[in-house]
XYZ file of C-alpha atoms in Angstrom:
324
model
C -18.757 22.516 -6.408
C -18.540 18.920 -6.692
C -21.592 18.991 -8.094
C -20.023 20.500 -11.159
C -17.326 18.072 -11.653
C -18.849 15.914 -14.330
C -19.649 18.559 -16.705
C -15.876 19.726 -16.129
C -14.788 16.475 -16.856
C -17.481 16.150 -20.055
C -16.277 19.761 -21.127
C -12.590 18.121 -21.302
C -13.794 14.813 -23.171
C -15.224 17.347 -25.962
C -12.245 18.748 -26.478
C -9.377 16.211 -26.533
C -6.685 18.981 -27.529
C -7.619 20.932 -24.299
C -8.811 24.201 -23.419
C -8.068 27.462 -21.759
C -8.772 27.482 -17.565
C -10.945 30.900 -19.128
C -12.424 28.907 -21.327
C -13.072 26.239 -18.623
C -14.764 28.594 -16.455
C -16.880 30.235 -19.339
C -18.575 27.241 -20.586
C -19.375 25.861 -17.094
C -20.352 29.500 -15.298
C -18.049 29.246 -12.945
C -15.193 31.305 -11.222
C -11.673 30.555 -12.501
C -10.425 29.485 -9.497
C -13.411 26.954 -9.053
C -11.349 25.494 -12.569
C -8.721 24.969 -10.533
C -10.114 23.286 -7.455
C -12.033 20.808 -10.065
C -8.961 19.848 -11.282
C -7.586 18.992 -7.918
C -10.712 17.074 -7.110
C -10.937 15.371 -10.405
C -7.091 14.134 -9.673
C -7.796 13.041 -5.981
C -10.452 10.448 -8.169
C -7.832 9.399 -10.561
C -9.124 11.798 -13.801
C -5.262 13.206 -14.521
C -6.149 17.200 -15.909
C -2.736 17.904 -17.792
C -1.578 21.295 -17.293
C 1.415 22.818 -18.612
C 3.702 21.938 -15.720
C 3.263 18.484 -16.340
C 3.448 18.250 -20.559
C 4.930 20.768 -22.420
C 2.659 20.191 -24.932
C -0.276 22.010 -23.154
C -0.053 25.306 -23.952
C 0.511 27.230 -20.438
C -3.041 28.581 -18.992
C -4.907 25.586 -20.383
C -5.954 22.177 -18.982
C -6.517 18.436 -20.957
C -7.499 15.344 -20.368
C -4.383 12.342 -20.248
C -5.001 10.372 -23.642
C -5.750 6.685 -22.106
C -6.385 3.918 -24.428
C -10.383 2.670 -24.906
C -10.100 -1.124 -24.655
C -13.255 -3.590 -25.767
C -13.330 -6.817 -24.547
C -15.888 -9.755 -23.617
C -15.683 -11.629 -20.375
C -16.636 -15.437 -19.402
C -19.356 -15.666 -16.489
C -16.531 -17.380 -14.718
C -13.815 -14.490 -15.760
C -16.675 -11.866 -13.790
C -16.929 -13.438 -10.808
C -13.376 -13.664 -10.781
C -13.349 -9.952 -11.517
C -16.077 -9.008 -8.359
C -13.913 -11.169 -5.857
C -11.030 -9.377 -6.748
C -12.457 -5.570 -6.668
C -14.267 -6.316 -3.421
C -10.743 -7.263 -1.538
C -9.827 -3.561 -2.968
C -12.493 -1.821 -2.569
C -11.691 -0.067 0.588
C -8.348 0.931 -1.064
C -9.558 2.055 -4.281
C -12.975 2.723 -4.412
C -12.072 3.861 -8.390
C -11.861 -0.042 -8.852
C -15.467 -0.652 -7.754
C -16.545 2.329 -10.335
C -14.672 0.625 -13.072
C -16.515 -2.611 -12.367
C -19.824 -1.241 -12.392
C -19.264 0.927 -15.839
C -17.773 -2.813 -17.098
C -21.016 -4.271 -16.458
C -22.951 -1.514 -18.673
C -21.339 -2.893 -21.278
C -20.880 -6.374 -20.839
C -23.484 -9.243 -20.382
C -21.517 -11.670 -18.426
C -21.218 -8.831 -15.596
C -24.594 -7.892 -15.757
C -25.902 -11.738 -15.250
C -23.286 -12.474 -12.202
C -24.833 -13.420 -9.282
C -25.278 -9.929 -6.418
C -26.754 -11.246 -3.837
C -23.843 -11.652 -1.608
C -20.342 -10.483 -1.899
C -17.618 -13.683 -2.497
C -15.283 -12.003 -0.059
C -15.354 -10.186 3.121
C -12.775 -8.402 4.384
C -12.802 -7.077 8.052
C -9.205 -5.804 8.402
C -8.946 -3.208 5.224
C -6.974 -0.135 6.395
C -8.695 3.335 5.309
C -7.104 5.445 3.038
C -7.314 9.587 2.234
C -9.335 9.455 -0.987
C -7.602 9.622 -4.317
C -4.358 8.299 -2.140
C -3.874 4.909 -4.082
C -3.925 6.630 -7.466
C -1.348 9.240 -6.910
C 0.671 6.845 -5.428
C 0.450 4.448 -9.117
C 0.459 7.597 -10.894
C 4.144 8.978 -8.944
C 5.682 4.718 -9.776
C 4.764 4.538 -13.255
C 5.780 8.257 -14.266
C 9.009 8.028 -11.697
C 7.413 11.252 -10.049
C 9.528 12.505 -6.203
C 6.461 13.143 -3.900
C 6.082 15.325 -1.113
C 4.649 13.082 1.664
C 3.637 13.816 5.110
C 3.771 10.686 7.161
C 2.515 9.828 11.060
C 4.454 7.102 12.147
C 3.854 4.387 14.710
C 4.788 6.866 17.580
C 2.282 9.401 16.262
C 4.889 11.835 15.114
C 4.144 13.453 12.127
C 6.991 14.267 9.628
C 7.146 15.519 5.845
C 9.455 13.565 3.155
C 10.816 14.474 -0.247
C 10.321 10.485 -1.416
C 11.250 8.706 -4.952
C 8.237 5.685 -5.070
C 9.155 2.681 -6.334
C 6.777 0.107 -5.939
C 3.306 -1.047 -3.192
C 4.038 -4.194 -1.664
C 1.224 -6.096 0.420
C 2.057 -7.554 3.690
C -1.333 -8.119 4.738
C -3.352 -6.482 5.928
C -1.310 -3.399 5.304
C -0.242 -2.151 1.901
C 3.486 -0.096 1.770
C 5.107 2.306 -0.072
C 8.996 1.297 -0.832
C 11.293 3.775 -2.375
C 13.876 6.039 -1.227
C 13.559 8.803 1.173
C 15.608 11.913 0.470
C 16.119 12.761 3.933
C 17.869 9.280 4.756
C 19.839 9.855 1.771
C 21.013 13.271 3.188
C 21.479 11.908 6.357
C 24.111 9.324 4.877
C 21.803 6.604 5.536
C 20.163 4.024 3.460
C 17.735 5.982 1.387
C 15.532 2.831 0.805
C 12.574 2.912 3.332
C 8.572 1.671 2.917
C 5.920 3.539 4.239
C 2.469 1.842 5.698
C -0.032 3.600 3.093
C -2.575 4.117 5.628
C -0.427 5.897 7.495
C 0.276 8.678 4.727
C -1.403 11.682 5.430
C -1.333 13.148 2.172
C 1.213 12.664 -0.831
C 1.705 15.359 -3.594
C 2.781 15.110 -6.625
C 6.206 17.633 -7.209
C 7.432 18.439 -10.579
C 10.346 16.636 -9.987
C 11.100 13.459 -12.081
C 13.841 10.855 -10.604
C 15.302 7.629 -12.519
C 14.538 4.185 -10.753
C 17.520 2.759 -10.156
C 18.087 -0.901 -10.675
C 15.752 -2.215 -7.569
C 14.018 -5.840 -7.591
C 11.148 -5.228 -5.510
C 10.743 -9.280 -5.206
C 14.521 -9.414 -4.099
C 13.444 -6.489 -1.001
C 10.407 -8.072 0.234
C 11.701 -11.795 0.460
C 15.212 -10.216 2.382
C 12.840 -9.198 5.748
C 10.286 -10.947 7.437
C 7.277 -8.982 7.339
C 7.367 -4.956 7.403
C 9.591 -4.238 10.210
C 12.836 -2.599 9.213
C 15.728 -4.766 8.749
C 18.670 -4.965 11.208
C 21.729 -6.728 9.631
C 22.045 -9.233 7.303
C 19.940 -12.497 6.667
C 20.973 -14.739 9.297
C 19.810 -18.299 9.956
C 16.770 -18.686 12.564
C 15.709 -22.135 13.389
C 12.742 -22.245 15.960
C 11.851 -25.768 17.736
C 7.666 -25.170 18.163
C 5.575 -27.733 20.466
C 2.912 -30.292 18.815
C 0.227 -28.168 19.879
C 1.305 -25.780 17.905
C 3.591 -27.532 14.387
C -0.196 -27.621 13.024
C -0.319 -24.158 12.778
C 3.367 -23.585 11.244
C 3.595 -26.461 8.581
C 0.308 -24.512 7.335
C 1.291 -21.296 6.604
C 4.144 -19.967 4.284
C 5.864 -17.538 6.242
C 8.667 -16.324 4.415
C 10.045 -17.820 1.169
C 13.229 -19.628 2.758
C 10.609 -21.549 5.215
C 12.003 -25.153 5.722
C 10.263 -27.049 7.891
C 11.828 -30.055 9.409
C 9.491 -33.037 11.424
C 10.557 -34.378 14.401
C 9.837 -37.721 15.951
C 7.823 -36.502 18.740
C 5.578 -34.211 16.537
C 6.780 -31.279 17.281
C 8.766 -29.092 13.928
C 11.815 -27.151 13.676
C 10.977 -23.998 11.584
C 14.333 -22.558 9.681
C 14.186 -19.238 7.826
C 16.916 -16.754 6.499
C 16.188 -13.247 7.667
C 17.790 -10.367 9.343
C 16.865 -9.957 13.232
C 13.642 -7.643 13.642
C 11.146 -6.543 15.844
C 8.653 -8.611 14.010
C 10.753 -11.833 14.349
C 10.852 -11.327 17.920
C 7.110 -10.350 18.471
C 6.082 -13.374 15.699
C 7.876 -16.015 17.911
C 7.073 -14.544 21.918
C 3.459 -14.738 20.215
C 3.700 -18.516 20.851
C 4.493 -18.271 24.598
C 6.092 -21.642 26.302
C 4.945 -23.534 22.852
C 8.388 -21.641 20.805
C 11.884 -22.355 21.702
C 14.797 -20.582 19.211
C 17.597 -22.944 18.976
C 20.059 -20.244 17.071
C 21.097 -17.529 16.805
C 21.976 -16.813 20.105
C 21.092 -12.816 20.022
C 17.549 -14.142 18.985
C 16.864 -16.149 22.104
C 18.168 -13.568 24.385
C 15.944 -10.789 22.754
C 13.021 -13.241 22.622
C 13.624 -14.127 26.369
C 14.067 -9.835 27.474
C 10.733 -9.491 25.626
C 8.690 -12.381 27.589
C 10.246 -11.352 30.503
C 9.310 -8.081 30.446
C 5.647 -8.878 29.284
C 5.259 -11.124 32.015
C 6.832 -8.377 34.717
C 4.435 -6.003 33.274
C 1.590 -7.965 33.952
C 2.242 -9.264 37.465
C 2.288 -5.689 38.467
C -1.165 -4.596 40.382
C -0.739 -1.537 38.853
C -1.616 -2.881 35.387
C -4.750 -4.135 36.559
C -7.795 -2.237 36.236
C -10.093 -3.235 39.069
C -13.701 -3.085 39.163
C -16.344 -1.021 41.714
């Protein structure tokens, strides 16, 4: 069936006004049900085939390729290299980008001339995504389409949500889909949630449209520390790091509000304005004896509890695997 996909797309390209499902089936020499399966496969690869459900201008029982503008442009060799580097970074996310680059290379001299011996960027920490997930998520965001999302959370629980997607946020090495969770809204909670993209098992576009509220994705991302859920409003956090780890703290900006103060003994005081969260505790505990929480007191207590729990767990002989 998949071998007929190029023919399916070509037939629709030759008829920009669309064709009935019966006409497509006759031209391809396949059953009507195969035409619907070909459409689903095309959608999963980011080739959008409209029906009357998505676009009332398409007659019932017909299919039509969504109109897309043609672009003609030229690239310098440096621009081509920059584009290839960017695509190499996101290829695990969207293979469609790699195909687009190959198409560009067919018509652009600079892309054909650019060196291809070794990749410019190697990304060892790339998540795996279901085929077409990225393209469907982007379409839902652009068109304001409510989705039905099947999601596997960190505890391994599989749940289904109705979800209004607002944007994608990159918290390396992961991508998160942020939007409104209908389940939370109905329960009277804050509906804005983020779902790790590689933990989405299925994302289905529904017929329902939503009107995106005033939502500042930049402010949302800056109001938290990494990706864990917020726990209350932002508070001032101050942590002293020893001279041994001061260099690591100085050279990496972990939050837009970050301020690093150098102390005479070579240590530094790291300050941010963020809500308390598990990620913040994990970050500090990871530096062991080289990190001392100065404020707030609640954070200090939580760091102590986590560190004590780690010590107790690893002192237990049950946690050691003995070799025969």
